[in-house]
PDB file of C-alpha atoms in Angstrom:
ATOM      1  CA  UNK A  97     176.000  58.750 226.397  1.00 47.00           C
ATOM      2  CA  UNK A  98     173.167  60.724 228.342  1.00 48.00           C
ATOM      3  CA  UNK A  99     169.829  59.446 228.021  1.00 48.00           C
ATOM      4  CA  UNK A 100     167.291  61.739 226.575  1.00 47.00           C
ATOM      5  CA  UNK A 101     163.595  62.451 225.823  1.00 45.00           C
ATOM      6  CA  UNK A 102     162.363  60.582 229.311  1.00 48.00           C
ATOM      7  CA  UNK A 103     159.253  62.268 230.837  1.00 55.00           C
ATOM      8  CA  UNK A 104     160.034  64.293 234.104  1.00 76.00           C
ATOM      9  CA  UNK A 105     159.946  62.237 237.659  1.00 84.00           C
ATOM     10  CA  UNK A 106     159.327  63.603 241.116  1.00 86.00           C
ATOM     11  CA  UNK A 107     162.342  64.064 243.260  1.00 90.00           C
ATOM     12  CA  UNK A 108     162.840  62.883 246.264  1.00 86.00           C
ATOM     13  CA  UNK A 109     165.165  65.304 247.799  1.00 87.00           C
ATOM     14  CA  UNK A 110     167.241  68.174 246.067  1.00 90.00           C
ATOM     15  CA  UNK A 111     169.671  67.646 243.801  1.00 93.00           C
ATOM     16  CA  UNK A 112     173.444  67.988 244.306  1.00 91.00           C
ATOM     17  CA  UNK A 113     174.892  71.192 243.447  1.00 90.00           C
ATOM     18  CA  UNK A 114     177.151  69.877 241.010  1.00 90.00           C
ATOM     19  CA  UNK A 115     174.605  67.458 239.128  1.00 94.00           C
ATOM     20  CA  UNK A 116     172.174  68.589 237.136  1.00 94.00           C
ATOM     21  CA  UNK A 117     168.167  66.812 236.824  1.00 94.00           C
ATOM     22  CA  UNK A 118     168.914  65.058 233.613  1.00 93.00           C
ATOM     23  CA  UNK A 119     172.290  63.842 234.873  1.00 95.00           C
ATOM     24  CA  UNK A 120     171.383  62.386 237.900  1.00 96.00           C
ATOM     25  CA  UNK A 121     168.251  60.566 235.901  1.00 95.00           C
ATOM     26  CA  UNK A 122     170.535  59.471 233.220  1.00 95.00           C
ATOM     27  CA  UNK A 123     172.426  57.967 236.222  1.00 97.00           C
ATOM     28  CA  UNK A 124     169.496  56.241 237.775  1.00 97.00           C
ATOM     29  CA  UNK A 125     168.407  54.920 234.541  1.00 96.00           C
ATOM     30  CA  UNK A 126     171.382  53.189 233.288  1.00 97.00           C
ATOM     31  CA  UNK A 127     172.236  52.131 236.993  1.00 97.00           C
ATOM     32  CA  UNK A 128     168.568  51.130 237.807  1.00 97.00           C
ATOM     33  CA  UNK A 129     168.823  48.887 233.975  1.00 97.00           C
ATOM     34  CA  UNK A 130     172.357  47.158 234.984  1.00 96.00           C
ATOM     35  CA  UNK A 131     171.075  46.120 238.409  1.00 97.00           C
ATOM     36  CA  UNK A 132     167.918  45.079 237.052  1.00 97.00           C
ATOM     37  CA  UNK A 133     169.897  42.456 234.966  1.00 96.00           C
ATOM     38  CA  UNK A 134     172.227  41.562 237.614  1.00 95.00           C
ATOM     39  CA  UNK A 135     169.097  40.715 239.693  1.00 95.00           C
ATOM     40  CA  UNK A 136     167.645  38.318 237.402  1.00 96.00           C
ATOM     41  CA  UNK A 137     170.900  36.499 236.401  1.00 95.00           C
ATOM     42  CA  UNK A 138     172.362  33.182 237.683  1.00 95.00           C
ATOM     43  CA  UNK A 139     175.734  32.464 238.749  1.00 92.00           C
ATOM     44  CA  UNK A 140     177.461  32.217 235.551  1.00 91.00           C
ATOM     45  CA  UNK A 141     175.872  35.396 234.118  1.00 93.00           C
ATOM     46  CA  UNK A 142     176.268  37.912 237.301  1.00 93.00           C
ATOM     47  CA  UNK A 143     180.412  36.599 236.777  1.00 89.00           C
ATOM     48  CA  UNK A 144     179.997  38.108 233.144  1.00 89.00           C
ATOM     49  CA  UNK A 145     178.388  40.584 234.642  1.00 91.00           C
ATOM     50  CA  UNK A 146     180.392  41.714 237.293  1.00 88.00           C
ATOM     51  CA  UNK A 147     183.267  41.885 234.944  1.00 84.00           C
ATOM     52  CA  UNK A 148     182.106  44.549 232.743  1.00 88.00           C
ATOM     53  CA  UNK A 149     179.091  46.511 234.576  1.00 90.00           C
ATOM     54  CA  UNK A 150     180.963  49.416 236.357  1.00 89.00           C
ATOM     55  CA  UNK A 151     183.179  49.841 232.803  1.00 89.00           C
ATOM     56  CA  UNK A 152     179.588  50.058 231.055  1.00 94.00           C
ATOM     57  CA  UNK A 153     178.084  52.541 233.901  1.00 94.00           C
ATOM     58  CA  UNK A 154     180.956  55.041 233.524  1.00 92.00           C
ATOM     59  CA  UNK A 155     180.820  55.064 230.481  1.00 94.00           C
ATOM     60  CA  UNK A 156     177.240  55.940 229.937  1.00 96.00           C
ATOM     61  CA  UNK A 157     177.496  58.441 232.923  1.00 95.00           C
ATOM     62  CA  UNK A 158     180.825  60.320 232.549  1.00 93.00           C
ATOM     63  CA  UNK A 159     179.877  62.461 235.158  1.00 93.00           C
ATOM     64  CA  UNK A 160     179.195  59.740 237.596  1.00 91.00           C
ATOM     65  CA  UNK A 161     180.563  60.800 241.612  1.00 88.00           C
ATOM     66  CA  UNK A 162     182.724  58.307 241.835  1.00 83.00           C
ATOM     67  CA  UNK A 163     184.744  59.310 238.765  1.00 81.00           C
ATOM     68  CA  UNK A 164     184.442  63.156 239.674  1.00 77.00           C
ATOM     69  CA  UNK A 165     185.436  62.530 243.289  1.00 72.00           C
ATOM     70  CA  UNK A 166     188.769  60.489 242.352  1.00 65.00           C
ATOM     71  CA  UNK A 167     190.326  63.115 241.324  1.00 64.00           C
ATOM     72  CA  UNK A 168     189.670  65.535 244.037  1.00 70.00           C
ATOM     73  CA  UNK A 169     192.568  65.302 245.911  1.00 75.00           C
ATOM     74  CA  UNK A 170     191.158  66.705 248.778  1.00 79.00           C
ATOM     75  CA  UNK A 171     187.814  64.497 248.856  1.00 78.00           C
ATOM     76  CA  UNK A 172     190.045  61.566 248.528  1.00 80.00           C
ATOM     77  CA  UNK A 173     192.408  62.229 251.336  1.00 84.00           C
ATOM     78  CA  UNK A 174     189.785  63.067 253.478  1.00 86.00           C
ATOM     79  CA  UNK A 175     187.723  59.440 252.731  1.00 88.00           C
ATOM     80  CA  UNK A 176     191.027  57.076 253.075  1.00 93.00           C
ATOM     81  CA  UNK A 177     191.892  59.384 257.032  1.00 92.00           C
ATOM     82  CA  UNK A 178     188.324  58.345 257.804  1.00 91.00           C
ATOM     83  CA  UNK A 179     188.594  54.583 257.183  1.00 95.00           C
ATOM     84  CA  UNK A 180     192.163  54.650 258.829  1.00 96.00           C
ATOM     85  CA  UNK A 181     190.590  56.411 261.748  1.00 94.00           C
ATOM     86  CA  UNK A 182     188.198  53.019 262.395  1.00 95.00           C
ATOM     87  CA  UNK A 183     190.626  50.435 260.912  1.00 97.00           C
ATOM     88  CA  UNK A 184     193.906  51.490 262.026  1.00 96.00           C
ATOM     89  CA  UNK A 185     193.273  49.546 265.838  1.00 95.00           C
ATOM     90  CA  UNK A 186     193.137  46.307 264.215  1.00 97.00           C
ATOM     91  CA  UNK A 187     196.097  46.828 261.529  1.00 98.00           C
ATOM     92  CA  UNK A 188     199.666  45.296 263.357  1.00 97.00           C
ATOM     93  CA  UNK A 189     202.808  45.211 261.720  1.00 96.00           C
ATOM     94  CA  UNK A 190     204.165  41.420 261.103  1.00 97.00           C
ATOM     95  CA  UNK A 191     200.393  40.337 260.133  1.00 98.00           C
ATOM     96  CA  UNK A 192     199.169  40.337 256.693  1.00 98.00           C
ATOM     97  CA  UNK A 193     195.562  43.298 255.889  1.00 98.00           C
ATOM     98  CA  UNK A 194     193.136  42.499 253.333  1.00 98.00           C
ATOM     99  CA  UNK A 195     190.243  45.071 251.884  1.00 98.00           C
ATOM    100  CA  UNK A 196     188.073  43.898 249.246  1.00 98.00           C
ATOM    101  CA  UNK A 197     186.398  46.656 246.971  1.00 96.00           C
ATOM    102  CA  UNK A 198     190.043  48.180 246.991  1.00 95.00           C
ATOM    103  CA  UNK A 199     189.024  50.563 244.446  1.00 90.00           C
ATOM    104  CA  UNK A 200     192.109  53.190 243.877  1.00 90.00           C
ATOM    105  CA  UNK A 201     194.266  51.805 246.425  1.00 95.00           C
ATOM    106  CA  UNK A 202     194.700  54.278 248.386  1.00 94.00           C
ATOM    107  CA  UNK A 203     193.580  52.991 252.193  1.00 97.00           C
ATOM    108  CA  UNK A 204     195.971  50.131 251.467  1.00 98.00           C
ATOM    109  CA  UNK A 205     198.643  52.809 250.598  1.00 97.00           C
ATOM    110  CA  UNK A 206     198.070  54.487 254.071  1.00 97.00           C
ATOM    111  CA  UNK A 207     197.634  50.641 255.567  1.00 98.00           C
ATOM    112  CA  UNK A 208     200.739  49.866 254.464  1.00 98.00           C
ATOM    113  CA  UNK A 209     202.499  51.462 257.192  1.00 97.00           C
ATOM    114  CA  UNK A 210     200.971  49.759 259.521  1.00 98.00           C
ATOM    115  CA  UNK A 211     201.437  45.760 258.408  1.00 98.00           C
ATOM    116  CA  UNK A 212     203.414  43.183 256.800  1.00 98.00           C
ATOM    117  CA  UNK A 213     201.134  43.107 253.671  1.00 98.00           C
ATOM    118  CA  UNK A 214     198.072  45.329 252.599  1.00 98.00           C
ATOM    119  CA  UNK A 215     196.557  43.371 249.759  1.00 98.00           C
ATOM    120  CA  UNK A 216     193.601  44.679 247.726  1.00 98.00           C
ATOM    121  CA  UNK A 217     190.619  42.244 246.218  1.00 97.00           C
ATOM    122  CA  UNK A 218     188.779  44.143 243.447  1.00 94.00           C
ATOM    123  CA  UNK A 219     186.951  42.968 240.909  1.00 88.00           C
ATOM    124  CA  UNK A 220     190.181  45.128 238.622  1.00 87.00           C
ATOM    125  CA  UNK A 221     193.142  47.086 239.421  1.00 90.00           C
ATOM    126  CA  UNK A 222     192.177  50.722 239.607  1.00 87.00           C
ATOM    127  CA  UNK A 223     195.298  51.975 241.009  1.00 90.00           C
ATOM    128  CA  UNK A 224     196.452  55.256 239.064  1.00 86.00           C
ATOM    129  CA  UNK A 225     199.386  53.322 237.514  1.00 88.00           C
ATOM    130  CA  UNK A 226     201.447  57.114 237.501  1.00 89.00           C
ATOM    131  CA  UNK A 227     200.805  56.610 241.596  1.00 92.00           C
ATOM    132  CA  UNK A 228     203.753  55.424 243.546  1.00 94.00           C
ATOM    133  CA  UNK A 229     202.531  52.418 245.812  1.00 96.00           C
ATOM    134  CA  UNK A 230     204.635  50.676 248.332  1.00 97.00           C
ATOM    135  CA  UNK A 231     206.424  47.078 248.188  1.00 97.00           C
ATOM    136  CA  UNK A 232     204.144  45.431 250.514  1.00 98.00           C
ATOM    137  CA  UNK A 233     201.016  46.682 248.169  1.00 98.00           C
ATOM    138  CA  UNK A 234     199.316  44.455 246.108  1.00 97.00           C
ATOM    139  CA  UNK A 235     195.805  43.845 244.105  1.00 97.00           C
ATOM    140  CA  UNK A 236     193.904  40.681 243.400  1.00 97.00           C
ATOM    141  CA  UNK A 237     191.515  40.683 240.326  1.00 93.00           C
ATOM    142  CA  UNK A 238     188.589  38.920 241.878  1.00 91.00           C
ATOM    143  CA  UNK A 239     185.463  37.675 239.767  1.00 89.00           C
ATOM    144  CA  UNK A 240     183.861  37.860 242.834  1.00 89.00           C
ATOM    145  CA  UNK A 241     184.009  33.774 243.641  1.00 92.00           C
ATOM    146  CA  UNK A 242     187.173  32.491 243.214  1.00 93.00           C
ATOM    147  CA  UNK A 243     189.553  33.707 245.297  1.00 96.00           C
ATOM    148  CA  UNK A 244     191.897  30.757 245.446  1.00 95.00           C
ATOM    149  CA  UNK A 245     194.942  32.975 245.202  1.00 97.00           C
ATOM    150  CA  UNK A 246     194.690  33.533 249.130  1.00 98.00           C
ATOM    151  CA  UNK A 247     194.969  30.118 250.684  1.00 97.00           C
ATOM    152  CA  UNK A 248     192.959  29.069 253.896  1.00 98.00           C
ATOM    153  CA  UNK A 249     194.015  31.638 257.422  1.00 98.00           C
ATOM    154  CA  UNK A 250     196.652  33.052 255.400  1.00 98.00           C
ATOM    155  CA  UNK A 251     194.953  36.618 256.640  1.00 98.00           C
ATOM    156  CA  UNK A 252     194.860  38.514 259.946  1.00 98.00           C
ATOM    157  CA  UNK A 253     192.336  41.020 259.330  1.00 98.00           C
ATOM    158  CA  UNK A 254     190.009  41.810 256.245  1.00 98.00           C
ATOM    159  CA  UNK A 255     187.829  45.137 255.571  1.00 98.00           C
ATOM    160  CA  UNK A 256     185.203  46.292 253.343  1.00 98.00           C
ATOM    161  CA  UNK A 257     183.350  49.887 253.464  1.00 96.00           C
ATOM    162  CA  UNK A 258     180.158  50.320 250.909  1.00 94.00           C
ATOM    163  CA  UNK A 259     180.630  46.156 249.906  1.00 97.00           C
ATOM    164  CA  UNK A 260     178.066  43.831 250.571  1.00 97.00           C
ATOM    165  CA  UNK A 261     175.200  46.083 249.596  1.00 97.00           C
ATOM    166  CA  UNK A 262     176.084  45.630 246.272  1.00 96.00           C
ATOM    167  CA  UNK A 263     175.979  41.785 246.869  1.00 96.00           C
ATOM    168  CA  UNK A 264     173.482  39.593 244.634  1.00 95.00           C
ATOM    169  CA  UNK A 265     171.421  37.600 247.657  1.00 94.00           C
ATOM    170  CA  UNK A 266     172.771  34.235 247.010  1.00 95.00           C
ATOM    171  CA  UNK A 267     176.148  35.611 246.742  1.00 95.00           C
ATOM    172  CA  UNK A 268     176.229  36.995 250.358  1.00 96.00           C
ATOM    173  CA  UNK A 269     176.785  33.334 252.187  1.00 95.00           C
ATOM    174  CA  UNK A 270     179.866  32.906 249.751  1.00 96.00           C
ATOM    175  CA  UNK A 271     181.578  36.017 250.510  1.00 97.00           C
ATOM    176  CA  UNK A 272     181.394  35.702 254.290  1.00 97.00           C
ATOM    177  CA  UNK A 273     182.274  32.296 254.305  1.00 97.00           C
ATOM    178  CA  UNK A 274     185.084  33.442 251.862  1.00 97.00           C
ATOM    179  CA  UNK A 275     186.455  35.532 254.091  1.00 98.00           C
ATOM    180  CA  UNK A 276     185.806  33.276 257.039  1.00 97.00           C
ATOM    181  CA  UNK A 277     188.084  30.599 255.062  1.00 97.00           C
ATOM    182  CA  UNK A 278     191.268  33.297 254.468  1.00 98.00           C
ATOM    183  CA  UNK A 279     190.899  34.830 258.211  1.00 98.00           C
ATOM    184  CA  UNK A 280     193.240  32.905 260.850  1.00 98.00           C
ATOM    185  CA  UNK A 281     191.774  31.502 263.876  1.00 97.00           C
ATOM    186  CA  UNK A 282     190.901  34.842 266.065  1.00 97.00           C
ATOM    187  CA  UNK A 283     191.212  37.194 262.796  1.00 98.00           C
ATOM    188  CA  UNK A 284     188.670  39.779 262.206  1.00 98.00           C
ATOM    189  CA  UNK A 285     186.748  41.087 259.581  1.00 98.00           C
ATOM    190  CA  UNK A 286     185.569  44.618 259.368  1.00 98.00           C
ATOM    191  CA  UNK A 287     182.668  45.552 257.165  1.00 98.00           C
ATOM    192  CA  UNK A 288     180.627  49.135 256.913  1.00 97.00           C
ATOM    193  CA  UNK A 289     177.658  49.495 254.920  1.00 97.00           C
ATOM    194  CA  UNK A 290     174.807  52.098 255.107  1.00 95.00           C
ATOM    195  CA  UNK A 291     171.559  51.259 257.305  1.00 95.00           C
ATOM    196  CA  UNK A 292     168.641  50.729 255.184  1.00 93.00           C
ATOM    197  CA  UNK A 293     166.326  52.832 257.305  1.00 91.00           C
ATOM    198  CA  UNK A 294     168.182  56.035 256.296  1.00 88.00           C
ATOM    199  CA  UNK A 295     168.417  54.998 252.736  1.00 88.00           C
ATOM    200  CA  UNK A 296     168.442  54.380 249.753  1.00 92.00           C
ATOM    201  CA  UNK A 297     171.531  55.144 249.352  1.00 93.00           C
ATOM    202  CA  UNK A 298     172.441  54.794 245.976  1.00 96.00           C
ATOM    203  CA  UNK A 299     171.044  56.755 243.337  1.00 97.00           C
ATOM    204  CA  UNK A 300     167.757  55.702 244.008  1.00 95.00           C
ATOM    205  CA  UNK A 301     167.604  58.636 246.557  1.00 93.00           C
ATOM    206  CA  UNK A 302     166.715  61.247 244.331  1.00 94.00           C
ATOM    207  CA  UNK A 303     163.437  59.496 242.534  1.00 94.00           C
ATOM    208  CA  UNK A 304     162.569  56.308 244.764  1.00 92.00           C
ATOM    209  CA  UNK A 305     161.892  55.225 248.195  1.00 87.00           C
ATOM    210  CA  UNK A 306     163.455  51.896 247.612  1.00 91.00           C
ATOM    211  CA  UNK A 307     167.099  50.884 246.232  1.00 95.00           C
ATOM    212  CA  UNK A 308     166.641  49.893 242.785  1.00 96.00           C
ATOM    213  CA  UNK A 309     170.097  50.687 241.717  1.00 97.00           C
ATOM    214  CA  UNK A 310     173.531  48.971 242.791  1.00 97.00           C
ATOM    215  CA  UNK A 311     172.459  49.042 246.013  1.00 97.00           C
ATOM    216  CA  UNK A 312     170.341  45.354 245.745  1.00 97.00           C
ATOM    217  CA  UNK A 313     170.022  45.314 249.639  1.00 95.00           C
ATOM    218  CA  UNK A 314     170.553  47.888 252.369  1.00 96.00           C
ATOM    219  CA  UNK A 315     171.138  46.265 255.510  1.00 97.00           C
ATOM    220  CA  UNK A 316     169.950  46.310 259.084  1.00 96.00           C
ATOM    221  CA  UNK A 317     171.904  44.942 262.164  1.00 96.00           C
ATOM    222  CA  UNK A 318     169.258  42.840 262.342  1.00 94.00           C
ATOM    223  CA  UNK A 319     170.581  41.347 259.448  1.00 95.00           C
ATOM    224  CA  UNK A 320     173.885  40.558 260.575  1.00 95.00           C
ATOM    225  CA  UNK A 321     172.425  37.640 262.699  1.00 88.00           C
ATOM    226  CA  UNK A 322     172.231  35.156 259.967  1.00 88.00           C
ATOM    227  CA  UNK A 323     176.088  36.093 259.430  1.00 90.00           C
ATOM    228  CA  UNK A 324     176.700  34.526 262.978  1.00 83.00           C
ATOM    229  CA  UNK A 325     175.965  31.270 261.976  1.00 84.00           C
ATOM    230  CA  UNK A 326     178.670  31.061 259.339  1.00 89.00           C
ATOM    231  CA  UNK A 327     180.952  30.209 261.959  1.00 85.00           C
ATOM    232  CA  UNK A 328     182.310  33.562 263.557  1.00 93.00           C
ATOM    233  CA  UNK A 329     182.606  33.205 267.104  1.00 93.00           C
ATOM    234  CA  UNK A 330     181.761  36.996 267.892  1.00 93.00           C
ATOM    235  CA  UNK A 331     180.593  40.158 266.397  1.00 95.00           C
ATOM    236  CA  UNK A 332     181.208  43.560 267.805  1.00 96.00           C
ATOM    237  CA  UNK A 333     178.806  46.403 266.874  1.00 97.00           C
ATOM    238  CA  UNK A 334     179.736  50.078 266.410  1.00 97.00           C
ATOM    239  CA  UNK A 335     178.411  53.208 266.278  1.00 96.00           C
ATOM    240  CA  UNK A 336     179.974  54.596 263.075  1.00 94.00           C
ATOM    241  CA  UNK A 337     180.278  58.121 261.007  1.00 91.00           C
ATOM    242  CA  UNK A 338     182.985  59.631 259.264  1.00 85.00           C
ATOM    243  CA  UNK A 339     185.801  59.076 261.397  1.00 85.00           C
ATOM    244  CA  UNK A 340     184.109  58.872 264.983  1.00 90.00           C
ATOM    245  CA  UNK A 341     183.413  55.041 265.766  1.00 93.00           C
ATOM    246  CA  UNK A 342     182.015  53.956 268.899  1.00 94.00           C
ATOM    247  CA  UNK A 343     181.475  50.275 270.266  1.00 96.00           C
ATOM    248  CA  UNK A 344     177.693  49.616 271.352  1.00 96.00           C
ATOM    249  CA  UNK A 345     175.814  46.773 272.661  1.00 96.00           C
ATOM    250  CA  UNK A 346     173.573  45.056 270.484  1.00 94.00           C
ATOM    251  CA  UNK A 347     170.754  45.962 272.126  1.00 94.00           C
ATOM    252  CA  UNK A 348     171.037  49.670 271.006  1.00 95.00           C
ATOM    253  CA  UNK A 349     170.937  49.132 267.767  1.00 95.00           C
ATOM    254  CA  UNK A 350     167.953  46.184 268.533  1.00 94.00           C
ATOM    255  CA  UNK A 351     166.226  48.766 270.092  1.00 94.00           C
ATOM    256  CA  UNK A 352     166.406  51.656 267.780  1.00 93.00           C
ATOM    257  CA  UNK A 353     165.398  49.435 264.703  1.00 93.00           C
ATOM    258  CA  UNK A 354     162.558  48.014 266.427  1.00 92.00           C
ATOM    259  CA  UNK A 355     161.196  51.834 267.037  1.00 88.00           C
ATOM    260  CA  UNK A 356     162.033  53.768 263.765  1.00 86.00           C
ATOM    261  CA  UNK A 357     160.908  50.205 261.291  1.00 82.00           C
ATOM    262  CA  UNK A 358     158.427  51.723 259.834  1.00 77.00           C
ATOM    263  CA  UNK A 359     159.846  55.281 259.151  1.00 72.00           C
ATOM    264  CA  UNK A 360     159.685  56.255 255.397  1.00 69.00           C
ATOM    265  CA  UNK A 361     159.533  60.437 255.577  1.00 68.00           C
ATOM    266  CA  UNK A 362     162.419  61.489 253.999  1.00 66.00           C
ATOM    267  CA  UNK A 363     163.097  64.554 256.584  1.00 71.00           C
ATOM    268  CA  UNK A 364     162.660  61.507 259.441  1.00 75.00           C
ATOM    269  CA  UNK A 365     164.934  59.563 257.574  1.00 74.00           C
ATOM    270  CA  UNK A 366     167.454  62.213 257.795  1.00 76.00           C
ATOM    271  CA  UNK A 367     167.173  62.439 261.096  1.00 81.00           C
ATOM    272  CA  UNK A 368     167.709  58.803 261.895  1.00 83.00           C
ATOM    273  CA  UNK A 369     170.897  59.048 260.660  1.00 86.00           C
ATOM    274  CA  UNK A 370     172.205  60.416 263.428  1.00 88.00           C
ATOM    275  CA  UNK A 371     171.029  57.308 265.673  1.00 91.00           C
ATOM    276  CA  UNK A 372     171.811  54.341 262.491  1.00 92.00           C
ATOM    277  CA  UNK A 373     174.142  56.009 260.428  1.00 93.00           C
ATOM    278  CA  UNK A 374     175.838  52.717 259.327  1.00 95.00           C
ATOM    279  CA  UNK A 375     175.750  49.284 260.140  1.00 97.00           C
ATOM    280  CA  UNK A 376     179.297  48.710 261.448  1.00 97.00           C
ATOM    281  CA  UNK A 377     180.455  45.277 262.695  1.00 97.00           C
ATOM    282  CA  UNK A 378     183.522  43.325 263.590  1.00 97.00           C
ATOM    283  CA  UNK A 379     183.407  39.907 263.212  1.00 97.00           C
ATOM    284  CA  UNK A 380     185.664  37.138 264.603  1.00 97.00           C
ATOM    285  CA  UNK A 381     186.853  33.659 264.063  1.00 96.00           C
TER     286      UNK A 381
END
C-alpha cells in the first residue's frame, strides 16, 4: 500500500536511481509513523511493537531496500565479505560467536567456519529456509529483553552492525548490559553504527535534517562513554568503512567531533564521512 495525495516536500539530496519521489515518501511516511509510536510507548508496548513493526513496514513499502537488496546476490555477498573483513580477527574456532540483528543469516553462515558456534539473535528467523546453513548455525527469536536462552559468559564474542540506532533510549542500558551478562570474562563485543554527524541515515535523508525514522538516535563516540560504565573494562575505537578498519586513539575521534559539531550542510556532511564514517568500537569485559 503506497500512500497517496500528500503535498510535495523538499529533498534533501537526490533520489536513488532505482526509487522513485513518491516511493521513497511513502517510505518515510509509514517509517517516520511506526517510529513515532515506538517513541512514545512504554516497555510493554515497544515488545508488541517490536514484534510486528518491520512485518507492517514491508508491507506498506514493497519496494523497501532492504527487501530489494536481499535478493541481489551480488549486493549481499559483497555486505557479509565486508563484515567478515572487520570481524573475522576476533572469531576462533573452539569459542562460541554471537550477532544480534542476524537478519538473513548469512555473516553467521560465513562465521561459521571460523568457530564452534555462530548463533544469531533476531527479533525472527529470516533465514531463506530453501538456504543450506551449517550445523553449528543457529537463530534466537529475541523480543528484544529476554534473552534467557543464553546463560551468563556462555559467549566469547558478540557483534552487531546498523543495531543500537534503532534502540528505544531506555532500552540501550539493557542491551549492553545484556550482552555484558552472556560475554565471558575478557570477551568482546563488536558494534558498528553510523556517526550522527554524517547522517541521518535512515530514510530521513531525503526530506529531513534529523532522524525521524527507525533511526531514534545516531550516535557519536562521544556517546560511547556512558557505555564504559556498564562494566567493560576497555573499549577500542576504529576507523571503519566498507571493509578497511583501522584502530585509532580516542582522541581522534574526540578531536574531530569537537571541530565538525556543528556541521549541518549536506555537501559538508558528505564530506565528513570520510573522517567519521562510523562509530566502530570494541568493547571488553
Amino acid at each position: 500500500m503506497i500512500i497517496t495525495g500528500i503535498s510535495k516536500m523538499q529533498l534533501r539530496k537526490p533520489l536513488p536511481s532505482n526509487r522513485s519521489y513518491d516511493q521513497v515518501l511513502n517510505h518515510y511516511l509509514v517509517e517516520k509513523a511506526l517510529a513515532t509510536k515506538l517513541k512514545a510507548a512504554d516497555k510493554k508496548s515497544r515488545k508488541e511493537i517490536y514484534s510486528s513493526m518491520y512485518d507492517e513496514l514491508f508491507t506498506k513499502v514493497p519496494d523497501h531496500p532492504r527487501l530489494t537488496k536481499r535478493s541481489d546476490e551480488k549486493e549481499s555477498r559483497k555486505k557479509v565479505g565486508h563484515r567478515m573483513a572487520f570481524i573475522k580477527r576476533f572469531l576462533k574456532q573452539n569459542e562460541v560467536f554471537v550477532e544480534f540483528a542476524s537478519g538473513d543469516g548469512r555473516l553467521l553462515k560465513d562465521a561459521a567456519g571460523h568457530c564452534n558456534q555462530a548463533i544469531g539473535v533476531d527479533i525472527s528467523d529470516q533465514r531463506d529456509e530453501n538456504e543450506h546453513f551449517p550445523d553449528n548455525v543457529s537463530v534466537i527469536v529475541y523480543d528484544g529483553y529476554d534473552l534467557s536462552k543464553l546463560t551468563d559468559e556462555s559467549v566469547d564474542f558478540v557483534f552487531s552492525d546498523q543495531l543500537i540506532e534503532h534502540l528505544h533510549d531506555e532500552d540501550v542500558e539493557h542491551h549492553f548490559t545484556t550482552v555484558k551478562r552472556i560475554l565471558k570474562k575478557g570477551g568482546a563485543y563488536a558494534f558498528r553504527t553510523p556517526h550522527a554527524f554524517c547522517g541521518p541515515h535512515d530514510v530521513s535523508q531525503y526530506f529531513s535534517d534529523f532522524p525521524e525514522c527507525f533511526h531514534l538516535k545516531e550516535w557519536r563516540f562521544n556517546d560511547v562513554k556512558a557505555i564504559e560504565r556498564i562494566g567493560f573494562s576497555r573499549v577500542k575505537y576504529y576507523w571503519s568503512a566498507k571493509n578497511i578498519h583501522v584502530r585509532m586513539p580516542r582522541f581522534y575521534f574526540s578531536i574531530l567531533e569537537s571541530l565538525l559539531e556543528n556541521i549541518n550542510s549536506y555537501k559538508i556532511r558528505k564530506i565528513t564521512q570520510l573522517f567519521l564514517p562510523s562509530v566502530t568500537c570494541v568493547l571488553v569485559k
